[in-house]
PDB file of C-alpha atoms in Angstrom:
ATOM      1  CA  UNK A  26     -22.768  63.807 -17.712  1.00  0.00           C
ATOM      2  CA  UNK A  27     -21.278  67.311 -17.371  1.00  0.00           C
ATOM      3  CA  UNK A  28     -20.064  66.274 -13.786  1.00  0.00           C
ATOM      4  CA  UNK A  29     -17.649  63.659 -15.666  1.00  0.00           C
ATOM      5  CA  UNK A  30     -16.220  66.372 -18.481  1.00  0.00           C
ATOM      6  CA  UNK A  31     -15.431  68.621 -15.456  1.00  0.00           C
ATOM      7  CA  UNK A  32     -13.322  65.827 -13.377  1.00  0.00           C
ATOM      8  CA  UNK A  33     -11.247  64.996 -16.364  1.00  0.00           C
ATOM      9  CA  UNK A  34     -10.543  67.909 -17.333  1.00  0.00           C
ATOM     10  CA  UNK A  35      -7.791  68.561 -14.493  1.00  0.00           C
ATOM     11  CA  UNK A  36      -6.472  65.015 -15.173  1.00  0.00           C
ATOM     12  CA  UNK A  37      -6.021  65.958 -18.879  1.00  0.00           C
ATOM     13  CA  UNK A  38      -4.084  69.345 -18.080  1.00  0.00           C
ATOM     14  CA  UNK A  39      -2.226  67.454 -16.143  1.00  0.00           C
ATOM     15  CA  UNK A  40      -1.300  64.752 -18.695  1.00  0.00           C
ATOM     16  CA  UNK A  41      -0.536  67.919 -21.357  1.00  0.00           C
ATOM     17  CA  UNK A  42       2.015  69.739 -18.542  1.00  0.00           C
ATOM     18  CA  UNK A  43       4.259  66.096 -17.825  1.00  0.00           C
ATOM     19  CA  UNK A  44       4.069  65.816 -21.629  1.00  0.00           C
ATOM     20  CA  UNK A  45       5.556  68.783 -22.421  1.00  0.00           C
ATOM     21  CA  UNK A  46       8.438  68.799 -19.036  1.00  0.00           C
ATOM     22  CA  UNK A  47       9.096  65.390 -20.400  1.00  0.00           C
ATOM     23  CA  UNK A  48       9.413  66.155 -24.175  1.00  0.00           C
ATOM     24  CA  UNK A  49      11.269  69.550 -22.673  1.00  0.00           C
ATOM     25  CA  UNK A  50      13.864  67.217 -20.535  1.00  0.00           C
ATOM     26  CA  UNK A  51      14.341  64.890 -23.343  1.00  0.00           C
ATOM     27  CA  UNK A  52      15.342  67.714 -25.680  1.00  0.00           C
ATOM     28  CA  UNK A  53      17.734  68.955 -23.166  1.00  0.00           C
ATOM     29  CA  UNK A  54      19.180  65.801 -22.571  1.00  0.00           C
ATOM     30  CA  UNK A  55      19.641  65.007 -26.010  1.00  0.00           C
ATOM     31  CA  UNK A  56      20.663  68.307 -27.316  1.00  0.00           C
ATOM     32  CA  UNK A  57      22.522  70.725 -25.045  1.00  0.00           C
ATOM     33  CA  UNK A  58      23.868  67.954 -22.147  1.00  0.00           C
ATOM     34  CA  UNK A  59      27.055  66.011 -22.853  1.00  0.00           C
ATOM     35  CA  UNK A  60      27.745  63.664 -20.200  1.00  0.00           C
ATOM     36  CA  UNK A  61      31.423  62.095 -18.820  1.00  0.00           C
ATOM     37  CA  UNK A  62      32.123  58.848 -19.346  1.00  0.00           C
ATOM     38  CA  UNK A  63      32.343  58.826 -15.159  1.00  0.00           C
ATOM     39  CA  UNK A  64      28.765  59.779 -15.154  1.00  0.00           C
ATOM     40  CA  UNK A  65      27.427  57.622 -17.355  1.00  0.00           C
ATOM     41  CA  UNK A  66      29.617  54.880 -15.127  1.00  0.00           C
ATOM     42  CA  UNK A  67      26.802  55.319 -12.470  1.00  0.00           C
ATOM     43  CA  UNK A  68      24.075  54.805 -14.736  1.00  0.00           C
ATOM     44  CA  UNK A  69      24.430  50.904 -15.047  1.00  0.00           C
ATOM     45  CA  UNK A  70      20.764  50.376 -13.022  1.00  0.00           C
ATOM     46  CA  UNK A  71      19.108  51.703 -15.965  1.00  0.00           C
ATOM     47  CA  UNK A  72      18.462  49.155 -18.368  1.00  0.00           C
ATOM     48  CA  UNK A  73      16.869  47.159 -15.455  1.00  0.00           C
ATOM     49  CA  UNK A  74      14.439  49.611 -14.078  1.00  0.00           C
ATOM     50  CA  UNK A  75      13.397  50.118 -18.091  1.00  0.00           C
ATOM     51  CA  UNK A  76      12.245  46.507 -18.032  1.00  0.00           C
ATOM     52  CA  UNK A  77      10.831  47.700 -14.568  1.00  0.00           C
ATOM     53  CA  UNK A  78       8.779  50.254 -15.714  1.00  0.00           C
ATOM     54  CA  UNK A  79       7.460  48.044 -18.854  1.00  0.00           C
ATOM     55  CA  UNK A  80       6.826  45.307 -16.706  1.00  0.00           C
ATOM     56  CA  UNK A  81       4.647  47.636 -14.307  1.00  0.00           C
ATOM     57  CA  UNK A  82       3.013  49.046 -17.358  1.00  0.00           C
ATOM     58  CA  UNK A  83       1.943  45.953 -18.665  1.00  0.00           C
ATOM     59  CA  UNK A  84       0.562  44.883 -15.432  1.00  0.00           C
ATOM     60  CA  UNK A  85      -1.688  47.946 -15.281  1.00  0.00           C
ATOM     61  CA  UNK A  86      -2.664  47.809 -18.596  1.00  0.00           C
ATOM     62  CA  UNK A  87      -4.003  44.167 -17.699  1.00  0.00           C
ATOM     63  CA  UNK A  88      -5.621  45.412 -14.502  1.00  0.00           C
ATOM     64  CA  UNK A  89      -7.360  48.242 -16.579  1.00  0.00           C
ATOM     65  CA  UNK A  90      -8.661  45.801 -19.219  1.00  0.00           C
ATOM     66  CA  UNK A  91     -10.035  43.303 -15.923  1.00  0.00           C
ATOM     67  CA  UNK A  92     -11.546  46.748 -15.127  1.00  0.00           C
ATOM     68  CA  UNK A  93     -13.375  47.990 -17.222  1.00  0.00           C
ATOM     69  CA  UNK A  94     -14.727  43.914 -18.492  1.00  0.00           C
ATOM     70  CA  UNK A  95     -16.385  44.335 -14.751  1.00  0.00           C
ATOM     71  CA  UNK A  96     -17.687  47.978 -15.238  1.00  0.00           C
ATOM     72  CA  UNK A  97     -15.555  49.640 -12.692  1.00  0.00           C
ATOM     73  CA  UNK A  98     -15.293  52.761 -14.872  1.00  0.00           C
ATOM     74  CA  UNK A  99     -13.532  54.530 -11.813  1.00  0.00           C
ATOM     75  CA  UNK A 100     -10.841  52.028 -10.652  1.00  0.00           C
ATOM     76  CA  UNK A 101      -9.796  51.462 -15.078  1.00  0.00           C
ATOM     77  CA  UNK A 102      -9.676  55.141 -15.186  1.00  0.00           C
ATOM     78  CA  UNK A 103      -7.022  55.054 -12.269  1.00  0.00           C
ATOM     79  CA  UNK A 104      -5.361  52.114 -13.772  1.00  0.00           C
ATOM     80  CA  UNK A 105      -4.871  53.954 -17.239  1.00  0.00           C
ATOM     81  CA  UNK A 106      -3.449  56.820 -15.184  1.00  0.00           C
ATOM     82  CA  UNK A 107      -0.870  54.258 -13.799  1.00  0.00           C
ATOM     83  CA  UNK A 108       0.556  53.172 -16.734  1.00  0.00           C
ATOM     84  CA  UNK A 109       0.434  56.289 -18.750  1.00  0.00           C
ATOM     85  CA  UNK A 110       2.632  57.223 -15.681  1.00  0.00           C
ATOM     86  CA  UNK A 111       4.917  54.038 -16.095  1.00  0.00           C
ATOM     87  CA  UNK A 112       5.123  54.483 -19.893  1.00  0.00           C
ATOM     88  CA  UNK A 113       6.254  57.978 -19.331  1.00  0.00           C
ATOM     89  CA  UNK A 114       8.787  57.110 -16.644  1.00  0.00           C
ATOM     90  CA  UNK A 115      10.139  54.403 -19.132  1.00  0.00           C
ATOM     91  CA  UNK A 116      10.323  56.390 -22.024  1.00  0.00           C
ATOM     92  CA  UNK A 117      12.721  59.167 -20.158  1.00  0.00           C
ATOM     93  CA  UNK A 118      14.641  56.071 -18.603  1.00  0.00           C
ATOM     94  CA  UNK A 119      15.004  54.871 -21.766  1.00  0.00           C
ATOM     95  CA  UNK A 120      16.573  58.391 -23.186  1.00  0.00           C
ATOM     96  CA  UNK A 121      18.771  58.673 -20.097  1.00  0.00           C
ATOM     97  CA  UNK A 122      19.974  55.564 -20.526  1.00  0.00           C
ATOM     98  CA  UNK A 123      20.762  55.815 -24.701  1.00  0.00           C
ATOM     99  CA  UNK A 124      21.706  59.620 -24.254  1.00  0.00           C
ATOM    100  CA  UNK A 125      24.447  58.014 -21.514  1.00  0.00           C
ATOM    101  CA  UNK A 126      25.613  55.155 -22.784  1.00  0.00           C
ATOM    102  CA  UNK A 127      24.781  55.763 -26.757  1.00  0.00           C
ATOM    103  CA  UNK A 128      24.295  53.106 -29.225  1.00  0.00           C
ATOM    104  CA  UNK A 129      25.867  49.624 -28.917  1.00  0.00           C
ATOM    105  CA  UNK A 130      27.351  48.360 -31.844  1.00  0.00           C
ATOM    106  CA  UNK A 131      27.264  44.952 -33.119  1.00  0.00           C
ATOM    107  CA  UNK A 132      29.984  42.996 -34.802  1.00  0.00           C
ATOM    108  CA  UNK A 133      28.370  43.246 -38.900  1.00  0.00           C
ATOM    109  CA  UNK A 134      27.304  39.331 -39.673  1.00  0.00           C
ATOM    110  CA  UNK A 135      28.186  37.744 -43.226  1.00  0.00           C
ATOM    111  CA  UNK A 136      24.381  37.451 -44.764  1.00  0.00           C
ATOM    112  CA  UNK A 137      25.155  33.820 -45.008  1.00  0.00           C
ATOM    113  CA  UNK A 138      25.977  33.562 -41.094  1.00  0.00           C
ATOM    114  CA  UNK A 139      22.477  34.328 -40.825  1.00  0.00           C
ATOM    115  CA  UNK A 140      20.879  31.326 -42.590  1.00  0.00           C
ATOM    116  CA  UNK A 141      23.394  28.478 -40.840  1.00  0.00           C
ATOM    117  CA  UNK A 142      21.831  26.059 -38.123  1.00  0.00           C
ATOM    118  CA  UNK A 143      23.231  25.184 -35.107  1.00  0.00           C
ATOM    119  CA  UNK A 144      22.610  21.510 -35.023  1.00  0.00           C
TER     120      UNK A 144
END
């Protein structure tokens, strides 16, 4: 038993120090960086490798789940690791991306456009 506490405790430092870079980029990035409007130009890939990363998240989340419903307590542990990777890559994509391109703004619809039918 103490052989497992002592293997996951490097993995859990190590989740703690991308946490904090990440949350320490994201303030940054948020805060103190103004992009150009040039910049932000070659930025256009990001939406898609957003729905990348949540895609590959999703996938390892389904892996992990086959995992551990077999028992295979090491290869779910490495397949949580995985997406808690992906989920972290897609949440600072996802930043970049609004802190780059900010909000989009949608044309306000009248409350009765909403309850019409097409057919």
């Amino acid at each position: 038993m103490e052989r497992a506490e002592i293997r996951s405790r490097p993995v859990v430092a190590a989740i703690i120090v991308v946490s904090g870079l990440a949350v320490s980029f994201l303030l940054w990035l948020l805060y103190v960086h103004h992009a150009s409007a040039d910049f932000a130009g070659r930025w256009m890939f990001l939406p898609a490798l957003n729905a990348l990363l949540n895609g590959l998240c999703a996938i390892a989340l389904c892996v992990g789940f086959y995992f551990i419903k077999h028992k295979n307590k090491e290869a779910h542990r490495n397949s949580m690791l995985l997406a808690f990777a992906f989920s972290s890559a897609f949440l600072v994509s996802y930043i970049v991306n609004h802190a780059m391109h900010g909000d989009t703004i949608f044309p306000v619809m009248a409350p009765s456009a909403l309850f019409t039918f097409p057919f």
